[in-house]
Every structure is written in C-alpha cells, then in structure tokens.
mmCIF file of C-alpha atoms in Angstrom:
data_model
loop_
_atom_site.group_PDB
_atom_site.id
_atom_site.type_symbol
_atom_site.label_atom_id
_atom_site.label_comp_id
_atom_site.label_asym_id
_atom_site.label_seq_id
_atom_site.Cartn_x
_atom_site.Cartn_y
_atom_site.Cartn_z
ATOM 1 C CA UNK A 1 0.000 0.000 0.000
ATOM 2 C CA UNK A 2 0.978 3.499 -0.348
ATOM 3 C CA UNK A 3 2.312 5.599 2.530
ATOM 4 C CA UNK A 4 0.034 7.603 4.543
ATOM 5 C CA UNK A 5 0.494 11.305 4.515
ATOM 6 C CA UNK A 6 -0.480 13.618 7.575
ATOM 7 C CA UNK A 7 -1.584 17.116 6.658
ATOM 8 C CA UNK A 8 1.452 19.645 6.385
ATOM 9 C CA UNK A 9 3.845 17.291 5.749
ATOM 10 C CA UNK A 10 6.246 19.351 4.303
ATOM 11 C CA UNK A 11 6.362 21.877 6.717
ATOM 12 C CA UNK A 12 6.698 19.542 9.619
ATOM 13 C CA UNK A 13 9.545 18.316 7.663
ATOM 14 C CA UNK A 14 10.957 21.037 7.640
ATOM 15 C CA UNK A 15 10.588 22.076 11.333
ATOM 16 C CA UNK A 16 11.903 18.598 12.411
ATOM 17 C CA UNK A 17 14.715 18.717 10.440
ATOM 18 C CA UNK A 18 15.739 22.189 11.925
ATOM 19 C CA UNK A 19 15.110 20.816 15.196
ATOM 20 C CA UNK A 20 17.682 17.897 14.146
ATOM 21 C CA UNK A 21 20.172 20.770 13.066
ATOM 22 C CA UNK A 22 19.749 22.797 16.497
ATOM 23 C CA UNK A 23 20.448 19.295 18.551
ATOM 24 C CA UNK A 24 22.952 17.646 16.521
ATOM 25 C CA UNK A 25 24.965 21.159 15.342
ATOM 26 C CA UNK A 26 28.315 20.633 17.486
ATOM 27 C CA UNK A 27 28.435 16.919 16.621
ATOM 28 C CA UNK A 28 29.703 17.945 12.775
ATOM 29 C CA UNK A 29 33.085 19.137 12.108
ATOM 30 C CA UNK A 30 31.443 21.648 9.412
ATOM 31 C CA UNK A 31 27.990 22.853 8.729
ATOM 32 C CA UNK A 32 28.757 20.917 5.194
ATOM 33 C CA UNK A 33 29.259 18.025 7.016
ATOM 34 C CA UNK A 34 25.345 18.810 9.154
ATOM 35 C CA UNK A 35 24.116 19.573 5.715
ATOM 36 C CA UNK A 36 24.957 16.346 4.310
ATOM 37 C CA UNK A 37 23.454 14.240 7.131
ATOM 38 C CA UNK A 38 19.978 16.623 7.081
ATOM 39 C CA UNK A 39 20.114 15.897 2.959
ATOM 40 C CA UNK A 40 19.371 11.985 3.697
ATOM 41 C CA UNK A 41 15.673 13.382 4.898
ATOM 42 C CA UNK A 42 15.441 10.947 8.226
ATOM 43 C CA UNK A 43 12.972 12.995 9.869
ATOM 44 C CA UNK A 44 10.707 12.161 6.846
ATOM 45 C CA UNK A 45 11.390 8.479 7.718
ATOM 46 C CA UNK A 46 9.764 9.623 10.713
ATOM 47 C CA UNK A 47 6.652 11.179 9.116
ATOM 48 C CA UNK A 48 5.902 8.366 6.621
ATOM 49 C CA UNK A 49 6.539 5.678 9.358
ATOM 50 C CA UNK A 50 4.711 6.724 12.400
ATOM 51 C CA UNK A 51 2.139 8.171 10.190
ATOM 52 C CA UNK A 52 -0.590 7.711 12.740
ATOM 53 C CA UNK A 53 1.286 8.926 15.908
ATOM 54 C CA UNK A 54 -0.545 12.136 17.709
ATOM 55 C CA UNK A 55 -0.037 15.361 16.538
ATOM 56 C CA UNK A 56 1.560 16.564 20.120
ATOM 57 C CA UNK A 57 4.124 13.470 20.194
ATOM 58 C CA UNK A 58 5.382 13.285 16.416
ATOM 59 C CA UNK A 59 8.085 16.251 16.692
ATOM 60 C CA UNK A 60 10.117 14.569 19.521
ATOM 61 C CA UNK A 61 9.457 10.986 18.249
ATOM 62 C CA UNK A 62 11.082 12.358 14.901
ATOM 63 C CA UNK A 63 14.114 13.788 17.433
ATOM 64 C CA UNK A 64 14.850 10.005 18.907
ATOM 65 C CA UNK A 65 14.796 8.675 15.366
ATOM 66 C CA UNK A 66 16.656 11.143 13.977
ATOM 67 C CA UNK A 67 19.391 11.270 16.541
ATOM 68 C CA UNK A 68 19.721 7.544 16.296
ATOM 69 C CA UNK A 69 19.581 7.257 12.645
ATOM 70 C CA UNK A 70 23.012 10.045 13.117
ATOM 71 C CA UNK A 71 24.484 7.811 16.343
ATOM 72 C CA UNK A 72 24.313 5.204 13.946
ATOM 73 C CA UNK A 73 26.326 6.880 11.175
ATOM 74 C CA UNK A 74 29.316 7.614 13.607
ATOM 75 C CA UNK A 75 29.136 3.747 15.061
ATOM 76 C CA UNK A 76 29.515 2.565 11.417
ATOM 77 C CA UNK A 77 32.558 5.209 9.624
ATOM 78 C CA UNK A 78 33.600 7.466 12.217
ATOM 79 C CA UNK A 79 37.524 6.237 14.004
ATOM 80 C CA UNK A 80 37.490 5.004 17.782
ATOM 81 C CA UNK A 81 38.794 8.316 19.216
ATOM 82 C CA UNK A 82 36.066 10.260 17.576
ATOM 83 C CA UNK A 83 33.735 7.824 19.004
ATOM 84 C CA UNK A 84 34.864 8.839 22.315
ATOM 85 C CA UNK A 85 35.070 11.962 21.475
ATOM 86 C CA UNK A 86 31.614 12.502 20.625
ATOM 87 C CA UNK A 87 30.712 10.907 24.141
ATOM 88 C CA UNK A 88 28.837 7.818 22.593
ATOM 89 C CA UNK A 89 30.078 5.811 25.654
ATOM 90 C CA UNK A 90 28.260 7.529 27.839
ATOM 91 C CA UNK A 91 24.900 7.758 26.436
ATOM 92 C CA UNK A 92 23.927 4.561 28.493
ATOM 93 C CA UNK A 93 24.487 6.371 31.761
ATOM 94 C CA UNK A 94 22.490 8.907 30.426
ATOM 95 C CA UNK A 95 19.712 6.761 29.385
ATOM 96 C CA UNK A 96 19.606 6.139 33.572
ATOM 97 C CA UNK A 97 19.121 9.447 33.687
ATOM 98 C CA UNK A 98 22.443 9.576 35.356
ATOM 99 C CA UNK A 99 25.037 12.785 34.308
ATOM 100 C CA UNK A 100 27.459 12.195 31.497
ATOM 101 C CA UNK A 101 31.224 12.224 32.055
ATOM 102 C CA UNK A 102 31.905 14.134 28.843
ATOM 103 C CA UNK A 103 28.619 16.955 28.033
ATOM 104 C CA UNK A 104 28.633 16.596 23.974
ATOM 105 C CA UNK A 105 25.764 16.980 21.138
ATOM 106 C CA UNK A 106 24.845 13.549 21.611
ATOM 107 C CA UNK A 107 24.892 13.622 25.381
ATOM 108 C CA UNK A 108 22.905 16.882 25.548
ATOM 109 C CA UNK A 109 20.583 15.668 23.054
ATOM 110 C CA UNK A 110 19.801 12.526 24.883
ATOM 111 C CA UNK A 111 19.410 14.492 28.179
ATOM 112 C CA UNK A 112 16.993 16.998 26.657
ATOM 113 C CA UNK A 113 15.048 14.212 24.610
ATOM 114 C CA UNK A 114 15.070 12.344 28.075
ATOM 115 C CA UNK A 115 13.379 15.195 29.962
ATOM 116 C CA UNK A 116 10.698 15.804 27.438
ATOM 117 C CA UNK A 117 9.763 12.293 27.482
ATOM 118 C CA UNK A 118 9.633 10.967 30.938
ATOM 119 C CA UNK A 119 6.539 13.230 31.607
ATOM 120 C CA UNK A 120 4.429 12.449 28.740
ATOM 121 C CA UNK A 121 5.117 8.378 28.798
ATOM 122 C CA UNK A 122 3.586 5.510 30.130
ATOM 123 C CA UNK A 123 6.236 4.614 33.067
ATOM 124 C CA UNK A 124 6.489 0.928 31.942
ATOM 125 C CA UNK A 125 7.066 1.686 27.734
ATOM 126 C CA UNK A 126 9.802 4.090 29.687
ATOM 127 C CA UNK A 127 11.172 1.386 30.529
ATOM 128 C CA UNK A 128 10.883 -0.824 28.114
ATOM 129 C CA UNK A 129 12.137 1.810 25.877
ATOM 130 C CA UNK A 130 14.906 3.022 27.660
ATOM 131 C CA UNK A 131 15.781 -1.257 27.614
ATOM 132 C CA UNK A 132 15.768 -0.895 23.578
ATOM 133 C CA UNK A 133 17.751 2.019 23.516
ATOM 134 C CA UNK A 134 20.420 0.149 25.523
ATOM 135 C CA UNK A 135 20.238 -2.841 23.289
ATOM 136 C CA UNK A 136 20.449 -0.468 20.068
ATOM 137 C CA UNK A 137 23.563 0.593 21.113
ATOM 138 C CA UNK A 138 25.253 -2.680 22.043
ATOM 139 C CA UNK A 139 24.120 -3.617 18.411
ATOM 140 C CA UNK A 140 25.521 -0.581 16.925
ATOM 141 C CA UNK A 141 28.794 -1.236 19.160
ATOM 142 C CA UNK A 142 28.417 -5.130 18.210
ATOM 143 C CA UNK A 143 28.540 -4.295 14.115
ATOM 144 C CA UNK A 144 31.028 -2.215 14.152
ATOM 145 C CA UNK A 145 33.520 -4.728 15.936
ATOM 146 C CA UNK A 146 32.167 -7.682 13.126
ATOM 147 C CA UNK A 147 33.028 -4.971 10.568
ATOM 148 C CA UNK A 148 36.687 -4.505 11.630
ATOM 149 C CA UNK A 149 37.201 -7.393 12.486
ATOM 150 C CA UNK A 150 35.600 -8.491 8.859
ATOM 151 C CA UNK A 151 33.905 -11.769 10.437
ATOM 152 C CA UNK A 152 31.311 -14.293 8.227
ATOM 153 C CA UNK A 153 28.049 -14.009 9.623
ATOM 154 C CA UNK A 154 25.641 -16.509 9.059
ATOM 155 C CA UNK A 155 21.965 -15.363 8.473
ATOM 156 C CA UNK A 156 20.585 -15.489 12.183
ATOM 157 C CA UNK A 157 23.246 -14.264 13.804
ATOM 158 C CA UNK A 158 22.972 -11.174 11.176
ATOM 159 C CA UNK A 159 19.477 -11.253 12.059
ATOM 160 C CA UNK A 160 19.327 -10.960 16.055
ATOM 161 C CA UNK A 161 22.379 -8.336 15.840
ATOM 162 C CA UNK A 162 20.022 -6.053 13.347
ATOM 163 C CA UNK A 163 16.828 -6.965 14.836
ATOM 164 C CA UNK A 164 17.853 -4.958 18.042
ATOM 165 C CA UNK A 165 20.031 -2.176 15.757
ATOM 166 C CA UNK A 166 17.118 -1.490 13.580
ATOM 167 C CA UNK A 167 13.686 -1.992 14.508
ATOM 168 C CA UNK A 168 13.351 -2.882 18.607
ATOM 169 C CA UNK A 169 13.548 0.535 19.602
ATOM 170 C CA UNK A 170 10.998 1.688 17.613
ATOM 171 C CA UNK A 171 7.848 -0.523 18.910
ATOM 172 C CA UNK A 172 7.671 1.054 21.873
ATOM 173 C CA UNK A 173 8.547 4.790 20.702
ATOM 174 C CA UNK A 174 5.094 3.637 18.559
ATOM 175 C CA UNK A 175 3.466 3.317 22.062
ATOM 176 C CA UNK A 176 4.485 6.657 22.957
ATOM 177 C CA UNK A 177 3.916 8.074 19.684
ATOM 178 C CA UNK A 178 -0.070 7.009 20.253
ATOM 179 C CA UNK A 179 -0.341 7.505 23.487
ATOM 180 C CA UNK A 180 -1.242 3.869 24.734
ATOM 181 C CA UNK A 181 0.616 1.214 26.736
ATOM 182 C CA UNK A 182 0.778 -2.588 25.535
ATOM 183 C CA UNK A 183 2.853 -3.665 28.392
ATOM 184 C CA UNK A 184 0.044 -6.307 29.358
ATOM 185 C CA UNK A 185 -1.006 -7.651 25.970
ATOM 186 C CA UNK A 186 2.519 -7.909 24.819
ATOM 187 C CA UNK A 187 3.084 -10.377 27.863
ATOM 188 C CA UNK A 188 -0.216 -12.064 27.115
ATOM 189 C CA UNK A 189 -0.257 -12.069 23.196
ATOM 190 C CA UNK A 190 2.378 -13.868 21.118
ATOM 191 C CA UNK A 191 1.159 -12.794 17.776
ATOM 192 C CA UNK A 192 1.378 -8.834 18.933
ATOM 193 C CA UNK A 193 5.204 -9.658 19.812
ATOM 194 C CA UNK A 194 5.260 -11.452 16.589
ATOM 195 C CA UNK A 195 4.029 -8.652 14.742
ATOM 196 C CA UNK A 196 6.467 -6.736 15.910
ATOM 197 C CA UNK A 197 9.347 -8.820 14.617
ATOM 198 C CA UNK A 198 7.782 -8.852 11.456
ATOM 199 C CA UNK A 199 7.509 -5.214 11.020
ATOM 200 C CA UNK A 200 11.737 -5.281 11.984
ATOM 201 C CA UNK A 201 12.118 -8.124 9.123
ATOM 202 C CA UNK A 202 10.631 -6.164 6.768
ATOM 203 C CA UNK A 203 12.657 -2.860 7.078
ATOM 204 C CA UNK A 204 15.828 -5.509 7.432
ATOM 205 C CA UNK A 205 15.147 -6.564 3.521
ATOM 206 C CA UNK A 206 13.825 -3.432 2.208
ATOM 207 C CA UNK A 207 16.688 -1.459 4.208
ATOM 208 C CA UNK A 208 19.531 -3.653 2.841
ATOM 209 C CA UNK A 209 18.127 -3.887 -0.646
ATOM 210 C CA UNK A 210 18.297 -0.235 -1.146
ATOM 211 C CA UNK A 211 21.087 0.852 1.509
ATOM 212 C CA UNK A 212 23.089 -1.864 -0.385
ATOM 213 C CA UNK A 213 25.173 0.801 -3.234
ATOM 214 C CA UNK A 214 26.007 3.239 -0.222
ATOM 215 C CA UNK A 215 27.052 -0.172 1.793
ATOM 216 C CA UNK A 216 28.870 -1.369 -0.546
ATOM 217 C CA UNK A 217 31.603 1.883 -1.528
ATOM 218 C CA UNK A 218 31.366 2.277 1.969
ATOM 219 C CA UNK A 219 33.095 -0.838 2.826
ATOM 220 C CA UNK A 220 30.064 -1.441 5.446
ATOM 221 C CA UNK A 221 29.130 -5.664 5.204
ATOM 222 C CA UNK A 222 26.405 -5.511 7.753
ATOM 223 C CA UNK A 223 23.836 -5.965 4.910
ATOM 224 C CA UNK A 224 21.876 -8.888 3.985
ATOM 225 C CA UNK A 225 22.734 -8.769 0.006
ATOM 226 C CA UNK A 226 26.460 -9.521 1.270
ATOM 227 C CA UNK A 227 25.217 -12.347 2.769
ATOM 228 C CA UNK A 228 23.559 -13.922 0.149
ATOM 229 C CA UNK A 229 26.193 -12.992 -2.368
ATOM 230 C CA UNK A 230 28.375 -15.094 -0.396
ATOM 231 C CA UNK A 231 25.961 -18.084 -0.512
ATOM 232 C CA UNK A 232 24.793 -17.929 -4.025
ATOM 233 C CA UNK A 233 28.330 -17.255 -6.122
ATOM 234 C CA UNK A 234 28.265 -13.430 -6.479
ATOM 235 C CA UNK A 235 25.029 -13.273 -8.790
ATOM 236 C CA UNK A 236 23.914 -10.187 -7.321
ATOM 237 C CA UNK A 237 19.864 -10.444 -8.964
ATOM 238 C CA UNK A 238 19.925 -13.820 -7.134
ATOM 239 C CA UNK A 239 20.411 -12.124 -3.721
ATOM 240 C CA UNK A 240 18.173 -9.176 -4.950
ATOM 241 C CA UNK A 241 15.554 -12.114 -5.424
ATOM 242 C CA UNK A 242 16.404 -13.481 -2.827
ATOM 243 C CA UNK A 243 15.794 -11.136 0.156
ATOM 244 C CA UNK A 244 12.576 -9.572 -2.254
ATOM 245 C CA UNK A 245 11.228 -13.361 -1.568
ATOM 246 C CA UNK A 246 11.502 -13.063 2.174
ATOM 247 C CA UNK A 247 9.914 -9.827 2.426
ATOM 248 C CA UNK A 248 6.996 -10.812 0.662
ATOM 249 C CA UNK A 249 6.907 -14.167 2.753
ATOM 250 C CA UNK A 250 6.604 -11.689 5.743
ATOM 251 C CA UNK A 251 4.096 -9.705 4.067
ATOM 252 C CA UNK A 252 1.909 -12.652 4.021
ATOM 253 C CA UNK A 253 2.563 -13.737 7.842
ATOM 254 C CA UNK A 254 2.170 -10.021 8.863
ATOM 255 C CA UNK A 255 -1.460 -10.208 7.199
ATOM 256 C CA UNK A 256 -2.396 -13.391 8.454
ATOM 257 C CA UNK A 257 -1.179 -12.630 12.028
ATOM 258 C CA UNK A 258 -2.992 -9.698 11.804
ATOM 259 C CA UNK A 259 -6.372 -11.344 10.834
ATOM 260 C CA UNK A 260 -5.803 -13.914 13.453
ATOM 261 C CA UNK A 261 -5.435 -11.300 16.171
ATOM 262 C CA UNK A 262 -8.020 -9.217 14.780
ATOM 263 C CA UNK A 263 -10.446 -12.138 14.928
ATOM 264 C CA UNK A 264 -9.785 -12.628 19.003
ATOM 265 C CA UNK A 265 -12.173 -11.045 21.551
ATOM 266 C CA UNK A 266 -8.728 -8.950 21.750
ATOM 267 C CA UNK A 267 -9.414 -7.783 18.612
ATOM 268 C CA UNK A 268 -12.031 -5.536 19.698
ATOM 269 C CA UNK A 269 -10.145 -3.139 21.612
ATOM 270 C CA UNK A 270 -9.495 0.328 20.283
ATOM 271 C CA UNK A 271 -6.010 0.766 21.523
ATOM 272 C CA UNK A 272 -4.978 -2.786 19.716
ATOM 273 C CA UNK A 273 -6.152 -2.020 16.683
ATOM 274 C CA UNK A 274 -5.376 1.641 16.197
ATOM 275 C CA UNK A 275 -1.362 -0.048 17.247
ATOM 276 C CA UNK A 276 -2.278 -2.624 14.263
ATOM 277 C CA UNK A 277 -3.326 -0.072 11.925
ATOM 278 C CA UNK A 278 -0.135 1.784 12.814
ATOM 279 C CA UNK A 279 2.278 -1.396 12.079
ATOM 280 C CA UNK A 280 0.668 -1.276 8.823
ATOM 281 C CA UNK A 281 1.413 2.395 8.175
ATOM 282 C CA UNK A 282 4.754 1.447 10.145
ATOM 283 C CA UNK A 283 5.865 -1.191 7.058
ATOM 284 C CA UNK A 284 4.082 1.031 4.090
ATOM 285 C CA UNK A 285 6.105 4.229 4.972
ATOM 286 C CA UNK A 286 9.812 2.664 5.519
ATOM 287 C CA UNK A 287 9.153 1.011 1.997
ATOM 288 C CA UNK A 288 8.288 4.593 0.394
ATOM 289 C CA UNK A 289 10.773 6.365 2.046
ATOM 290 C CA UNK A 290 13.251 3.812 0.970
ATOM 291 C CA UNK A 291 12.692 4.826 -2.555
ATOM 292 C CA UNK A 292 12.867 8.486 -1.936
ATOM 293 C CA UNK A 293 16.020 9.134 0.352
ATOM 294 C CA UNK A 294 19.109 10.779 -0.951
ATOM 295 C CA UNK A 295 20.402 8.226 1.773
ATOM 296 C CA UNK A 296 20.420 5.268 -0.004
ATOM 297 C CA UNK A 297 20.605 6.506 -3.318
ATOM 298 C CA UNK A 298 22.831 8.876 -3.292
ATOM 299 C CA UNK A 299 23.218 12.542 -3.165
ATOM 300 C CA UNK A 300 20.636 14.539 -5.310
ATOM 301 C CA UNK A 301 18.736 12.189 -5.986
ATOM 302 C CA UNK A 302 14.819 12.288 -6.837
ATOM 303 C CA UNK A 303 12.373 9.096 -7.332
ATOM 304 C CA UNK A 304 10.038 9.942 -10.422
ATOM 305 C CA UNK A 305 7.690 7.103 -9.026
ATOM 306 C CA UNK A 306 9.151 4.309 -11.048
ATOM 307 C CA UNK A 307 8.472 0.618 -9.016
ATOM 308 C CA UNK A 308 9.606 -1.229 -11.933
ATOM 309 C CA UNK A 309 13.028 -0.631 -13.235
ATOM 310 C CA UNK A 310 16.545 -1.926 -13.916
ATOM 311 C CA UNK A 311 18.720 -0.616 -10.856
ATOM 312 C CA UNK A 312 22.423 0.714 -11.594
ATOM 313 C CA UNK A 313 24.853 1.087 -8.580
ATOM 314 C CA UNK A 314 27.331 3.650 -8.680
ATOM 315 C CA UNK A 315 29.549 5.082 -6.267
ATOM 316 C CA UNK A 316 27.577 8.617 -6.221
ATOM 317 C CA UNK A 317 24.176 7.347 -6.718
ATOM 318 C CA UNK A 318 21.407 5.072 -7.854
ATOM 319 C CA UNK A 319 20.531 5.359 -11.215
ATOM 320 C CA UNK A 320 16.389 3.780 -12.067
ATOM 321 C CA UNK A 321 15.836 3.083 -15.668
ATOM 322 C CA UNK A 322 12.196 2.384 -16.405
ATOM 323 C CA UNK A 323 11.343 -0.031 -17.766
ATOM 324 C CA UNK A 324 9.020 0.442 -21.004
ATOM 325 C CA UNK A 325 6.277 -2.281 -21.191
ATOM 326 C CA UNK A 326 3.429 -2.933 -18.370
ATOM 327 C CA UNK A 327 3.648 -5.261 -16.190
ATOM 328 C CA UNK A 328 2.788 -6.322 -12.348
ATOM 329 C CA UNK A 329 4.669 -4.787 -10.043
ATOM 330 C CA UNK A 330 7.786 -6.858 -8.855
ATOM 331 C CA UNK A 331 11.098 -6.747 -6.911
ATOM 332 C CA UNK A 332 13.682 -4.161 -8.137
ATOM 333 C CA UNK A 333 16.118 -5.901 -10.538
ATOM 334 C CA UNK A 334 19.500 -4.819 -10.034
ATOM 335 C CA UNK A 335 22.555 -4.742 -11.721
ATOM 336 C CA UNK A 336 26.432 -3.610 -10.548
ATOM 337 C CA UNK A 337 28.381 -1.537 -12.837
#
C-alpha cells in the first residue's frame, strides 16, 4: 500500500529537520558536514513511518529517530577516538538518567530528549524503551567490531544483531507516539510480539536492498545482500531475489497474524487495533521512504515514481531506468556496474 500522509507534511519536515540541526549542530566538524546528514531526509522516515502517531508526540518521536539514525552513522565510519570523542560511551548512563562524564551533542541531546519524554510516557514503555535504547547501542557497538574485524556471519546471527540495531527501539517509541501502553497484551499475546518482529524483518530486507550501493563503496558488510552474495556465487539479482522473496513471505505472515489477532475477543479493543493499523502504516512508509532518500541513493537524488526498473549502482548514486512495457509490479532488478 501506499504511505500515509499527515496534513502539512512538508512543513513539519521542515521544522523537524531544523530541530535535528539545532540538537545535533556541534556533533559535525562543518555545517557541510550537518548539511549532508539533514540531505538523507530521516525525519521524513519519521513522518511516513509513524504516520498515525498524535499530533503533540510526532516532533520529539522524529528527534529520537533522527538522533539515532546520526548515532548510527558515527558507530559505522567514524575512528574510535572520535567515538569517544563525541561521548557515545556515555549515552547509556544517560539513558539512567544519570550525568554524562563528557557533556557533547549527543549527550545533551539525549538528556533533553530524556526530559521531554519521561513526563508524557507511560512509566512501563519508559522502561521498556529506555531497555531498547540500551540494546540499540550494544548492536551498533556489536557491528562495528564484526566490521573490523571483517567476520562471516551466518543469516541469524545477522538477524538478532540487526533486529535490536534497527527496529526494537521503535515498537515502543510507537506506544508513545499514540499515546497507549501494551505492556500487558505484549506479555499475554504472542502474535502482537510477533508482529512486531515482522515489522523489523521487513525494514531488514527493504533497508539492505536499497542501503546496499552506499554499503557497498562504503566498505560497510552488515547488509543482507552480502550475505547472500556469499551463498549464491556473487550473482547479485539472485540475492536481490532473494531477500525480495523473504519480504513478501513476511508480508503474508504479517497479514495473516494480523487477521488472526483481529479475529480474538482482543481484537475488539481500540487501543490494539489503532497499534495494528499503525504497524501497517509502520511497514508502508519505511518502503516509500526507501525509494525516496538521498540516503540510499545517493546525493541529489529524486524518485520519479518508477516501481519497476533496472537498478544501476554507482559510487555517487542510484541510477532507475524504467522499464518500457506494463507489467505487475515486482522486486527491483539490479545490476552492478
């Protein structure tokens, strides 16, 4: 399905993203530098994903995503000592809401982010959230080390490394973002935590699918496509089809979980289905976004809408030529040049 668009998109855009530069503006060595990062449009990310979340909560949801989506840039390519530098090491502590040994951009913008939020949240998605934030950093620290160190990864050790990297955080940031608290039901109900999972499988294979040129001139193997190169020989449209297979697999588990939970006196509840509704939006918007961001493809860049083309990587950008005839819509092909 198509993303879902609030009204004023654009201009909440635009206000997140000068939020971002106000919170994150020491953290750059140069405003080209902030520029660059605020060109890969990750509060939009925000928008398109937690399309549903309430008007009052979707400007500091888009601040935690959008200093994470930067903490996760300087885990990947930035050396050790600027690392330490940037105080990364002691976001945990300030996670506790204890004070940071080094005050930075990163440790000021947790604090502040921190404050804002205790207030307005659930105590026990706090919690749970402040858990997943922990956990996304060990992951971050985690990939970084199997980088350097240049380690084979099989597929489920890849998997439980970017489950927690990429997508735990963000379930219960979604509680917060819709002002509701699943605490209970996600102890009761397996196919709500399963949901979940899928919805973090999903951005996994879309995510490493497109991130997969920048990846790749980046010297960055935490992606999926490297995996599957290794397994199938190198034919890169093999691991293309590959992954495309396993996100449409979860496609069709996410629906049918869905219908089954739907179908449950559970199912009735307000608060469970408007969360449902939102997982949908949730796997809808990362897909979109995926397509439009300068991130992934490369500096400049504009989607003209095309779903079915013939994919070229380069090291500046990704280059989409249409194809001519009509057909069904169906996984990108892609070649290497």
């Amino acid at each position: 399905m198509p993303a879902r668009r609030r009204r004023g998109l654009e201009a909440l855009e635009r206000r997140c993203a000068a939020r971002l530069a106000e919170l994150l503006a020491d953290a750059y060595d140069s405003p080209e530098e902030l520029e660059t990062f605020l060109e890969h449009r990750t509060s939009l990310w925000n928008l398109l994903t937690y399309a549903d979340a309430r008007e009052d909560r979707i400007e500091l949801v888009c601040a935690w995503i959008d200093v994470l989506f930067a903490i996760d840039d300087v885990l990947a390519h930035a050396p050790a000592s600027r690392i330490r530098q940037l105080g990364i090491y002691d976001l945990p502590a300030v996670i506790d809401g204890e004070t940071p040994a080094t005050a930075t951009a990163f440790t000021r913008a947790f604090q502040r982010l921190r404050e804002q939020s205790l207030p307005l949240a659930p105590p026990r998605v706090w919690q749970r959230y402040a858990r997943t934030l922990h956990e996304f950093l060990d992951a971050c620290h985690a990939e970084r080390n199997l980088i350097d160190s240049r380690a084979v990864l099989d597929l489920t050790t890849y998997e439980s490394h970017r489950h927690r990297s990429i997508g735990e955080c963000c379930f219960p940031l979604l509680e917060f973002a819709l002002d509701t608290d699943l605490t209970d039901r996600l102890e009761r109900l397996p196919e709500l935590r399963r949901l979940n999972m899928l919805v973090a499988r999903h951005w996994i294979g879309v995510n490493d699918v497109f991130s997969y040129r920048k990846e790749l001139y980046s010297g960055d193997t935490m992606n999926e496509i490297h995996l599957a190169l290794t397994d199938n020989g190198g034919d890169l449209q093999a691991a293309v089809d590959r992954i495309a297979a396993t996100v449409h697999q979860v496609e069709t588990e996410f629906d049918e979980t869905t219908a089954k939970l739907r179908a449950t006196p559970d199912g009735k509840d307000t608060g469970l289905l408007t969360y449902l509704d939102a997982l949908e939006a949730m796997i809808a918007g990362n897909l979109e976004w995926s397509y439009l961001t300068p991130r992934y493809n490369g500096p400049g860049h504009t989607w003209t809408g095309h779903w079915e083309a013939t994919v070229i990587l380069t090291p500046h950008r990704t280059l989409y030529l249409p194809h001519t005839h009509t057909t069904p819509r169906t996984p990108v092909a892609t070649d290497h040049h």
